Amino acid sequence: MSAVLDQHGAHGHDHHTPTGWRRWVYATNHKDIGTMYLLFSFAMLMIGGVLAMGIRAELFQPGLQIVQPELFNQLTTMHGIIMVFGAIMPAFVGFANWMLPLQIGASDMAFARMNNFSFWLMVPAAIIIVASFFMPGGAPATGWTMYAPLTLQMGPSMDAAIFALHILGASSIMGAINIIVTILNMRAPGMTLMKMPMFAWTWLITAYLLIAVMPVLAGAITMTLTDRHFGTSFFNPAGGGDPVMYQHIFWFFGHPEVYIMILPAFGIISQVVPAFSRKKLFGYTGMVYATGSIAILSFVVWAHHMFTTGMPVTGQLFFMYSTMLIAVPTGVKVFTWIATMWRGSMTFETPMLWSVGFIFVFTMGGFTGMMLAVAPLDIQFHETYYVVAHFHYVLVAGSLFALFAGVYYWLPKWTGVMYSETRGKIHFWWSIISFNIAFFPMHFLGLAGMPRRYADYPMQFADFNLIASLGSFAFGVAQVYFFFAVVLPAMRGKGERAPQKPWEGAEGLEWEVPSPAPHHTFEMPPKLDATATRVVG
């Protein structure tokens, strides 16, 4: 996106900007690396989306139509892995790279070369993951959670997936270290921690989560690898191992991972809602503490994914109550956003539409999560389409909708041109309507008992599956429209020139630099006013 910087006039010290392929391969500038992360994540979103279309095409009507059950399971597995590790997580890291130095008045990220390395690690990992479809026996078909003992029975593609996840984990840890050091050590004088934008706070806490849990995933998949090739029996019952132990280790990573994918989204919404309400964020301090509370509680709820494994009642009660407890800080956040909008001078430009859509649909996903937290109910819902509906409401209507809100909010700052408001609104309404058509019927399928990861189903599930598939196809096409109608024109510099501060109510240091943001910003630390949101002098 910052490619368009070359097309708009130089800003003082922009003569240092490298050109051609070297600019991107050797990139150490946080804006260029942020751009590459965002484009990479969108490419992975499209690949994961194509796999999802394969899943929904097969489920369009009863009977085996297009793919065999083996390939169907490969599609569901790789769709999940690619969307989680290839699309959502890198997109938020792209936002962190682009926006954090601008928001805190830093000249760049703390470790510029490590920043470049952590991005370029993702490319071979993505190639390995996609190439696993062409290995003997096809891609892994274990589900994205890679449960034993299925993982012990897979072909060589399982080893490739484990290797790729190790590489992605190393990338995430390096990115997290970079973010923590940048935020703690490179803030402009006068910007205390409690004056930072909420997006910086959510990413600081997320980075600590990443460092804490990525090694746990690495341990789980390394134990899987040694079970497969080195004669160990961590998860192999034939040698005295326990497959349920894998679930405990995986979900100890997996539940904080869910919050790794949603906390930065909360940060983006906490930037956009005040801007279009023309008010300060209501309850900033409470928002900070709520974010920290969610991060801490995320470590004590992991086994609510495992109520059907024969857990003792005492364990079920503990994880049930701790899961309900995590709803409290999440509710604080929703209350904060609504209170910010209350009696504000609200306007509904595209970023605000996405934010309000996020709050509405994410809250629905939260309520279905509360139902899954109740152990007796979860035993009925477990491994049904109810769970699929729940986590898509949280991850698509949560993470992805917040990402779109952030793209529309900061795109004028990135590219220097205003996107078409009409096209943005078409994208929003097309997406939110088709999303609900796709995923709302899945609640009813799950309540009626349709299990997930099945390539075929009896006739009584046909109507809702048909509706869900049509909605899914429409939602996929909406994202292609977004790229060609909104992103590409902005990258090419087509559209009216964006002012330095395109949104009247926006606050923060990123609106103190020209649009597009110069290649180098804040070479000298800015002098801030008392609110730490404006540059003085």
Coordinates of C-alpha atoms in Angstrom, one line a residue:
M1 CA 0.0 0.0 0.0
S2 CA 2.9 2.3 0.7
A3 CA 4.0 1.7 -2.8
V4 CA 2.0 4.7 -3.7
L5 CA 4.5 6.8 -1.7
D6 CA 6.7 6.9 -4.7
Q7 CA 3.9 8.5 -6.8
H8 CA 3.2 11.4 -4.4
G9 CA 5.6 14.2 -3.9
A10 CA 8.7 13.8 -1.7
H11 CA 8.4 14.8 2.0
G12 CA 11.7 16.3 3.0
H13 CA 13.8 13.3 3.8
D14 CA 12.0 10.8 1.4
H15 CA 15.0 10.8 -0.9
H16 CA 16.3 7.8 1.2
T17 CA 13.4 5.7 -0.1
P18 CA 14.9 2.6 -2.0
T19 CA 13.1 1.6 -5.2
G20 CA 12.4 -1.6 -7.1
W21 CA 12.4 -5.1 -5.8
R22 CA 15.2 -4.3 -3.3
R23 CA 12.9 -2.0 -1.4
W24 CA 10.7 -5.0 -0.5
V25 CA 13.1 -7.9 -0.2
Y26 CA 15.5 -5.9 2.0
A27 CA 12.8 -3.9 3.7
T28 CA 13.6 -2.6 7.1
N29 CA 11.1 0.3 7.1
H30 CA 8.1 -0.5 9.3
K31 CA 5.6 0.8 6.8
D32 CA 6.9 -1.4 3.9
I33 CA 7.0 -4.5 6.2
G34 CA 3.4 -3.7 7.4
T35 CA 2.3 -3.4 3.8
M36 CA 3.8 -6.8 3.0
Y37 CA 2.2 -8.4 6.0
L38 CA -1.2 -7.1 4.9
L39 CA -0.9 -8.2 1.3
F40 CA 0.5 -11.6 2.4
S41 CA -2.5 -12.1 4.8
F42 CA -5.0 -11.1 2.1
A43 CA -3.4 -13.6 -0.3
M44 CA -3.7 -16.3 2.4
L45 CA -7.3 -15.2 3.1
M46 CA -8.1 -15.9 -0.6
I47 CA -6.4 -19.3 -0.5
G48 CA -8.2 -20.2 2.7
G49 CA -11.4 -18.9 1.2
V50 CA -11.1 -21.1 -1.9
L51 CA -10.8 -24.1 0.4
A52 CA -13.9 -23.0 2.3
M53 CA -15.7 -22.7 -1.0
G54 CA -14.7 -26.4 -1.7
I55 CA -16.2 -27.4 1.7
R56 CA -19.5 -25.5 1.1
A57 CA -19.8 -26.7 -2.5
E58 CA -19.6 -30.3 -1.2
L59 CA -22.2 -29.6 1.5
F60 CA -24.5 -27.7 -0.9
Q61 CA -26.8 -30.8 -1.0
P62 CA -26.8 -34.3 0.5
G63 CA -24.7 -37.0 -1.1
L64 CA -21.0 -37.0 -2.2
Q65 CA -21.0 -34.5 -5.0
I66 CA -17.5 -33.1 -5.7
V67 CA -14.9 -34.4 -3.3
Q68 CA -14.3 -37.6 -1.5
P69 CA -14.4 -37.6 2.4
E70 CA -10.5 -37.9 2.5
L71 CA -10.1 -34.7 0.5
F72 CA -13.0 -33.0 2.4
N73 CA -11.1 -33.6 5.7
Q74 CA -8.0 -32.1 4.1
L75 CA -9.9 -29.0 3.0
T76 CA -11.4 -28.5 6.5
T77 CA -8.0 -28.9 8.2
M78 CA -6.0 -26.7 5.8
H79 CA -8.8 -24.0 5.7
G80 CA -8.5 -23.7 9.5
I81 CA -4.7 -23.7 9.7
I82 CA -4.4 -21.2 6.8
M83 CA -7.0 -18.8 8.1
V84 CA -5.7 -18.8 11.7
F85 CA -1.9 -18.8 11.1
G86 CA -1.8 -17.3 7.6
A87 CA -4.5 -14.7 7.4
I88 CA -5.8 -13.3 10.7
M89 CA -2.5 -13.3 12.8
P90 CA -0.3 -11.8 10.1
A91 CA -2.9 -9.2 9.3
F92 CA -2.8 -7.9 12.9
V93 CA 1.0 -7.9 12.8
G94 CA 0.8 -5.9 9.7
F95 CA -1.4 -3.3 11.5
A96 CA 1.1 -3.3 14.4
N97 CA 4.0 -2.7 12.1
W98 CA 2.3 0.1 10.2
M99 CA 0.6 1.9 13.1
L100 CA 2.5 1.4 16.4
P101 CA 5.5 3.6 15.5
L102 CA 3.2 6.3 14.2
Q103 CA 0.9 6.1 17.2
I104 CA 3.7 6.3 19.9
G105 CA 6.0 8.8 18.0
A106 CA 8.7 6.2 17.3
S107 CA 10.9 6.5 14.2
D108 CA 10.6 2.7 13.4
M109 CA 10.3 -0.6 15.1
A110 CA 13.0 -1.4 17.6
F111 CA 14.7 -4.3 15.6
A112 CA 14.3 -3.4 11.9
R113 CA 16.3 -6.3 10.5
M114 CA 14.6 -8.8 12.7
N115 CA 11.3 -7.3 11.5
N116 CA 12.3 -8.1 7.9
F117 CA 13.3 -11.7 8.9
S118 CA 10.1 -12.4 10.8
F119 CA 8.1 -11.4 7.7
W120 CA 10.1 -13.4 5.2
L121 CA 10.0 -16.5 7.4
M122 CA 6.2 -16.6 6.7
V123 CA 6.6 -17.0 2.9
P124 CA 8.3 -20.4 2.9
A125 CA 6.0 -21.6 5.7
A126 CA 3.0 -20.7 3.6
I127 CA 4.4 -22.4 0.5
I128 CA 5.1 -25.6 2.5
I129 CA 1.5 -25.5 3.9
V130 CA -0.1 -25.1 0.5
A131 CA 2.3 -27.6 -1.1
S132 CA 1.2 -30.3 1.4
F133 CA -1.8 -30.9 -0.9
F134 CA 0.6 -32.3 -3.5
M135 CA 2.5 -34.6 -1.2
P136 CA 1.9 -38.4 -1.1
G137 CA -1.4 -39.0 0.7
G138 CA -2.4 -35.4 0.4
A139 CA -2.6 -32.7 3.0
P140 CA -3.1 -33.4 6.8
A141 CA -6.7 -34.4 7.5
T142 CA -6.7 -34.1 11.3
G143 CA -8.7 -30.9 11.8
W144 CA -6.8 -27.7 12.4
T145 CA -6.3 -28.8 16.1
M146 CA -4.1 -31.7 14.8
Y147 CA -5.4 -34.2 17.4
A148 CA -3.6 -37.4 18.2
P149 CA -3.9 -40.2 17.3
L150 CA -4.9 -39.0 13.8
T151 CA -1.6 -37.1 13.5
L152 CA 0.3 -40.4 14.1
Q153 CA -1.4 -42.0 11.1
M154 CA -0.9 -39.2 8.5
G155 CA 1.5 -39.2 5.6
P156 CA 4.6 -37.0 5.1
S157 CA 2.5 -33.9 4.7
M158 CA 2.0 -34.0 8.5
D159 CA 5.8 -33.5 9.0
A160 CA 5.7 -30.6 6.5
A161 CA 2.8 -28.9 8.4
I162 CA 4.7 -29.3 11.7
F163 CA 7.8 -27.8 10.2
A164 CA 5.8 -24.9 8.7
L165 CA 4.1 -24.2 12.1
H166 CA 7.5 -24.1 13.8
I167 CA 8.6 -21.5 11.3
L168 CA 5.4 -19.5 11.8
G169 CA 5.8 -19.7 15.5
A170 CA 9.4 -18.4 15.4
S171 CA 8.1 -15.5 13.2
S172 CA 5.4 -14.7 15.7
I173 CA 7.8 -14.7 18.7
M174 CA 10.2 -12.4 16.9
G175 CA 7.4 -10.1 16.0
A176 CA 6.1 -10.1 19.6
I177 CA 9.5 -9.3 21.0
N178 CA 9.9 -6.4 18.5
I179 CA 6.5 -5.0 19.5
I180 CA 7.1 -5.2 23.2
V181 CA 10.6 -3.5 23.0
T182 CA 9.2 -0.8 20.6
I183 CA 6.3 0.1 22.9
L184 CA 8.2 0.0 26.2
N185 CA 11.4 1.8 25.0
M186 CA 10.5 4.0 22.0
R187 CA 7.5 6.1 23.1
A188 CA 7.8 9.8 22.5
P189 CA 8.7 11.8 25.7
G190 CA 5.5 12.6 27.6
M191 CA 3.6 9.5 26.3
T192 CA 3.1 7.5 29.5
L193 CA 1.7 4.0 29.3
M194 CA -1.7 5.3 30.4
K195 CA -1.7 7.8 27.6
M196 CA -1.1 5.3 24.8
P197 CA -3.8 4.6 22.2
M198 CA -5.8 1.5 23.0
F199 CA -4.5 -0.2 19.9
A200 CA -1.0 0.0 21.4
W201 CA -2.2 -1.4 24.7
T202 CA -4.0 -4.3 23.1
W203 CA -0.9 -5.2 21.1
L204 CA 1.4 -4.9 24.1
I205 CA -0.7 -7.4 26.0
T206 CA -1.1 -9.6 22.9
A207 CA 2.6 -9.7 22.3
Y208 CA 3.1 -11.1 25.9
L209 CA 0.5 -13.8 25.1
L210 CA 2.3 -14.8 21.9
I211 CA 5.6 -15.2 23.8
A212 CA 3.9 -17.2 26.5
V213 CA 2.0 -19.7 24.3
M214 CA 3.8 -20.2 20.9
P215 CA 6.4 -22.4 22.7
V216 CA 3.5 -24.5 24.1
L217 CA 2.3 -25.2 20.5
A218 CA 5.9 -25.9 19.5
G219 CA 6.2 -28.5 22.3
A220 CA 3.0 -30.2 21.4
I221 CA 3.8 -30.6 17.7
T222 CA 7.4 -31.6 18.5
M223 CA 6.1 -34.4 20.8
T224 CA 3.9 -35.4 17.8
L225 CA 6.9 -35.5 15.6
T226 CA 8.9 -37.7 18.0
D227 CA 5.9 -40.0 18.3
R228 CA 5.8 -40.3 14.5
H229 CA 9.5 -40.9 13.9
F230 CA 11.6 -41.5 17.1
G231 CA 9.7 -44.2 19.0
T232 CA 8.3 -42.1 21.8
S233 CA 4.7 -42.6 23.0
F234 CA 3.6 -39.3 24.3
F235 CA 0.2 -39.6 22.6
N236 CA 0.2 -43.2 21.4
P237 CA -1.9 -45.4 23.7
A238 CA -0.2 -48.6 22.4
G239 CA 3.0 -47.4 24.1
G240 CA 1.3 -46.1 27.3
G241 CA 0.7 -42.6 25.9
D242 CA -2.5 -40.5 26.2
P243 CA -4.2 -38.7 23.3
V244 CA -6.1 -36.6 25.8
M245 CA -2.8 -35.1 27.0
Y246 CA -2.3 -33.7 23.6
Q247 CA -5.7 -31.9 23.9
H248 CA -4.7 -30.4 27.2
I249 CA -1.3 -29.1 25.8
F250 CA -2.9 -27.9 22.6
W251 CA -5.7 -26.0 24.2
F252 CA -3.4 -24.4 26.8
F253 CA -2.0 -22.8 23.7
G254 CA -5.3 -22.6 21.8
H255 CA -7.4 -20.6 24.1
P256 CA -4.9 -17.7 24.6
E257 CA -4.5 -17.9 20.8
V258 CA -8.2 -17.1 20.4
Y259 CA -7.5 -13.9 22.4
I260 CA -4.3 -13.2 20.4
M261 CA -6.7 -13.0 17.4
I262 CA -9.3 -10.8 19.1
L263 CA -7.5 -8.4 21.4
P264 CA -5.9 -6.3 18.6
A265 CA -9.4 -6.2 17.0
F266 CA -10.7 -4.7 20.3
G267 CA -7.9 -2.1 20.0
I268 CA -8.9 -1.2 16.4
I269 CA -12.6 -0.8 17.4
S270 CA -11.5 1.3 20.4
Q271 CA -9.8 3.7 17.9
V272 CA -12.6 3.9 15.4
V273 CA -15.6 4.2 17.7
P274 CA -14.4 7.4 19.5
A275 CA -13.4 9.0 16.2
F276 CA -16.8 8.8 14.6
S277 CA -18.6 9.5 17.9
R278 CA -16.6 12.7 18.3
K279 CA -15.9 11.7 21.9
K280 CA -13.1 10.4 24.0
L281 CA -13.2 6.7 24.7
F282 CA -15.4 6.2 27.7
G283 CA -13.6 4.4 30.5
Y284 CA -10.1 4.2 29.0
T285 CA -8.6 2.9 32.3
G286 CA -11.3 0.2 32.7
M287 CA -10.6 -0.8 29.1
V288 CA -6.9 -1.3 29.8
Y289 CA -7.6 -3.4 32.9
A290 CA -10.3 -5.4 31.1
T291 CA -7.7 -6.3 28.3
G292 CA -5.2 -7.4 30.9
S293 CA -7.9 -9.4 32.7
I294 CA -8.9 -11.2 29.6
A295 CA -5.2 -12.1 28.9
I296 CA -4.7 -13.6 32.4
L297 CA -8.0 -15.4 32.5
S298 CA -7.4 -16.9 29.0
F299 CA -4.8 -19.2 30.6
V300 CA -7.3 -20.9 33.0
V301 CA -10.2 -21.8 30.7
W302 CA -8.5 -24.1 28.2
A303 CA -10.4 -27.3 29.1
H304 CA -13.8 -26.0 28.3
H305 CA -13.0 -27.5 24.8
M306 CA -12.8 -30.9 26.5
F307 CA -16.0 -31.4 28.5
T308 CA -16.6 -34.6 26.6
T309 CA -13.3 -36.3 27.3
G310 CA -14.4 -37.8 30.6
M311 CA -13.3 -34.9 32.8
P312 CA -14.2 -35.2 36.5
V313 CA -17.2 -33.1 37.6
T314 CA -14.9 -30.9 39.7
G315 CA -12.9 -30.1 36.6
Q316 CA -16.0 -29.4 34.6
L317 CA -17.3 -27.0 37.3
F318 CA -13.9 -25.1 37.5
F319 CA -13.6 -24.6 33.7
M320 CA -17.3 -23.8 33.4
Y321 CA -17.1 -21.0 36.0
S322 CA -13.8 -19.6 34.9
T323 CA -15.1 -19.4 31.3
M324 CA -18.2 -17.5 32.5
L325 CA -15.9 -15.2 34.4
I326 CA -14.1 -14.2 31.2
A327 CA -17.3 -12.8 29.9
V328 CA -17.1 -10.0 32.5
P329 CA -14.1 -8.1 31.1
T330 CA -15.4 -8.7 27.6
G331 CA -18.8 -7.2 28.6
V332 CA -16.9 -4.2 30.0
K333 CA -15.5 -3.7 26.5
V334 CA -18.8 -3.8 24.8
F335 CA -20.3 -1.5 27.4
T336 CA -17.4 0.9 26.9
W337 CA -18.0 1.1 23.2
I338 CA -21.7 1.6 23.6
A339 CA -21.2 4.3 26.3
T340 CA -18.7 6.0 24.0
M341 CA -21.3 6.2 21.2
W342 CA -24.0 7.3 23.7
R343 CA -25.0 11.0 22.9
G344 CA -22.0 11.3 20.6
S345 CA -22.2 13.2 17.3
M346 CA -22.1 10.0 15.4
T347 CA -21.7 9.6 11.7
F348 CA -21.6 6.3 9.8
E349 CA -18.7 6.4 7.4
T350 CA -17.5 2.9 6.4
P351 CA -15.0 2.4 9.3
M352 CA -17.8 3.1 11.8
L353 CA -20.2 0.8 9.9
W354 CA -17.7 -2.0 10.3
S355 CA -17.2 -1.2 14.0
V356 CA -20.9 -1.2 14.8
G357 CA -21.4 -4.4 12.7
F358 CA -18.5 -5.9 14.7
I359 CA -20.0 -5.0 18.1
F360 CA -23.4 -6.4 17.1
V361 CA -22.2 -9.7 15.6
F362 CA -19.3 -10.3 17.9
T363 CA -21.7 -10.0 20.9
M364 CA -23.9 -12.7 19.3
G365 CA -20.8 -14.9 19.0
G366 CA -20.0 -14.1 22.6
F367 CA -23.5 -15.3 23.8
T368 CA -23.2 -18.6 21.9
G369 CA -19.8 -19.0 23.6
M370 CA -21.5 -18.6 26.9
M371 CA -23.8 -21.5 26.0
L372 CA -20.9 -23.6 25.1
A373 CA -19.3 -22.8 28.5
V374 CA -22.1 -24.6 30.3
A375 CA -20.9 -28.2 30.5
P376 CA -24.2 -30.0 30.2
L377 CA -25.1 -27.9 27.1
D378 CA -21.6 -28.3 25.6
I379 CA -22.0 -32.1 25.8
Q380 CA -24.9 -31.7 23.4
F381 CA -23.3 -29.0 21.2
H382 CA -19.8 -30.5 21.1
E383 CA -18.4 -31.2 17.6
T384 CA -21.6 -30.0 16.0
Y385 CA -22.2 -27.1 13.6
Y386 CA -23.2 -25.0 16.6
V387 CA -19.5 -24.8 17.4
V388 CA -18.6 -23.9 13.8
A389 CA -21.2 -21.1 13.9
H390 CA -19.9 -19.8 17.2
F391 CA -16.2 -19.5 16.3
H392 CA -17.0 -18.0 12.9
Y393 CA -19.1 -15.4 14.6
V394 CA -16.1 -14.6 16.8
L395 CA -13.3 -14.9 14.3
V396 CA -14.9 -13.7 11.0
A397 CA -17.4 -11.2 12.5
G398 CA -14.9 -10.5 15.2
S399 CA -11.3 -10.4 13.9
L400 CA -12.0 -9.9 10.2
F401 CA -14.6 -7.2 10.5
A402 CA -12.3 -5.3 12.9
L403 CA -9.5 -5.6 10.3
F404 CA -11.8 -4.2 7.7
A405 CA -12.7 -1.3 10.0
G406 CA -9.0 -0.6 10.5
V407 CA -8.2 -0.8 6.8
Y408 CA -11.0 1.7 5.9
Y409 CA -9.9 4.0 8.9
W410 CA -6.2 4.1 8.1
L411 CA -6.2 3.5 4.3
P412 CA -6.1 7.3 3.5
K413 CA -3.1 7.6 5.8
W414 CA -1.4 4.7 4.1
T415 CA -2.0 5.6 0.5
G416 CA -2.7 9.3 0.5
V417 CA -6.1 8.9 -1.4
M418 CA -9.7 8.6 -0.2
Y419 CA -11.4 5.3 -1.1
S420 CA -14.9 5.4 -2.6
E421 CA -17.3 5.7 0.3
T422 CA -20.1 4.1 -1.8
R423 CA -17.9 1.0 -2.6
G424 CA -16.9 0.7 1.0
K425 CA -20.6 0.7 2.1
I426 CA -21.5 -1.9 -0.7
H427 CA -18.7 -4.1 0.7
F428 CA -19.9 -3.7 4.2
W429 CA -23.6 -4.5 3.6
W430 CA -22.8 -7.3 1.1
S431 CA -20.4 -8.8 3.7
I432 CA -22.6 -8.6 6.8
I433 CA -25.8 -9.8 5.1
S434 CA -24.0 -12.7 3.3
F435 CA -22.1 -13.6 6.5
N436 CA -25.3 -14.0 8.5
I437 CA -26.9 -16.0 5.8
A438 CA -23.9 -18.3 5.8
F439 CA -23.4 -18.8 9.5
F440 CA -26.7 -18.2 11.3
P441 CA -28.3 -21.4 9.9
M442 CA -25.4 -23.4 11.3
H443 CA -26.7 -22.7 14.8
F444 CA -29.9 -24.6 13.9
L445 CA -27.9 -27.4 12.2
G446 CA -25.9 -27.8 15.4
L447 CA -28.9 -27.7 17.7
A448 CA -30.4 -30.5 15.5
G449 CA -27.3 -32.5 15.9
M450 CA -25.4 -32.2 12.6
P451 CA -21.7 -33.1 13.3
R452 CA -18.9 -31.0 11.9
R453 CA -16.3 -32.3 9.5
Y454 CA -18.7 -34.7 7.8
A455 CA -18.7 -34.7 4.0
D456 CA -22.3 -36.0 3.8
Y457 CA -25.5 -35.7 5.8
P458 CA -29.1 -36.9 5.9
M459 CA -31.9 -35.2 4.2
Q460 CA -33.3 -33.3 7.2
F461 CA -30.2 -31.0 7.2
A462 CA -30.5 -30.1 3.5
D463 CA -32.3 -26.8 3.5
F464 CA -30.1 -25.0 6.1
N465 CA -27.0 -26.3 4.4
L466 CA -28.1 -25.0 1.0
I467 CA -28.7 -21.5 2.5
A468 CA -25.4 -21.6 4.3
S469 CA -23.5 -22.5 1.1
L470 CA -25.2 -19.7 -0.9
G471 CA -24.3 -17.2 1.9
S472 CA -20.7 -18.5 1.9
F473 CA -20.3 -18.0 -1.8
A474 CA -21.7 -14.5 -1.6
F475 CA -19.4 -13.6 1.3
G476 CA -16.3 -14.9 -0.6
V477 CA -17.2 -12.8 -3.7
A478 CA -17.6 -9.7 -1.5
Q479 CA -13.9 -10.0 -0.4
V480 CA -12.8 -10.2 -4.1
Y481 CA -14.9 -7.1 -4.7
F482 CA -13.2 -5.4 -1.8
F483 CA -9.7 -6.0 -3.3
F484 CA -10.5 -4.8 -6.8
A485 CA -12.9 -2.0 -6.0
V486 CA -11.3 -0.5 -2.8
V487 CA -7.7 -1.7 -2.3
L488 CA -6.3 -1.7 -5.8
P489 CA -7.5 1.8 -6.7
A490 CA -6.1 3.1 -3.5
M491 CA -2.7 1.4 -4.0
R492 CA -2.6 2.9 -7.5
G493 CA -3.3 6.4 -6.1
K494 CA -6.6 6.7 -7.8
G495 CA -9.1 8.9 -6.0
E496 CA -9.2 12.3 -4.4
R497 CA -6.2 13.3 -2.3
A498 CA -6.6 12.5 1.4
P499 CA -6.1 15.4 3.8
Q500 CA -3.7 15.0 6.7
K501 CA -6.7 14.2 9.0
P502 CA -9.6 12.8 7.0
W503 CA -11.8 12.0 10.0
E504 CA -13.0 15.0 12.0
G505 CA -13.1 13.2 15.4
A506 CA -9.8 11.2 15.0
E507 CA -7.1 11.7 17.6
G508 CA -3.6 10.4 17.8
L509 CA -0.1 11.1 16.5
E510 CA -0.7 9.2 13.2
W511 CA -2.9 12.2 12.1
E512 CA 0.0 14.6 12.8
V513 CA 2.0 13.4 9.7
P514 CA 1.0 14.1 6.1
S515 CA -1.1 11.7 4.0
P516 CA 0.4 9.5 2.7
A517 CA 2.7 9.0 5.7
P518 CA 6.3 9.8 4.6
H519 CA 8.7 6.9 4.3
H520 CA 10.5 8.1 7.4
T521 CA 8.5 9.7 10.2
F522 CA 9.4 11.1 13.7
E523 CA 13.2 11.0 13.1
M524 CA 13.3 13.3 16.1
P525 CA 11.0 12.4 19.0
P526 CA 7.9 14.7 18.7
K527 CA 7.1 17.1 21.6
L528 CA 3.6 16.2 22.8
D529 CA 0.8 18.2 24.4
A530 CA -0.7 17.2 27.7
T531 CA -3.0 14.6 26.2
A532 CA -0.2 12.9 24.2
T533 CA -2.4 13.0 21.1
R534 CA -1.0 16.0 19.3
V535 CA 2.5 17.4 18.4
V536 CA 3.3 20.9 19.7
G537 CA 5.8 23.3 18.3

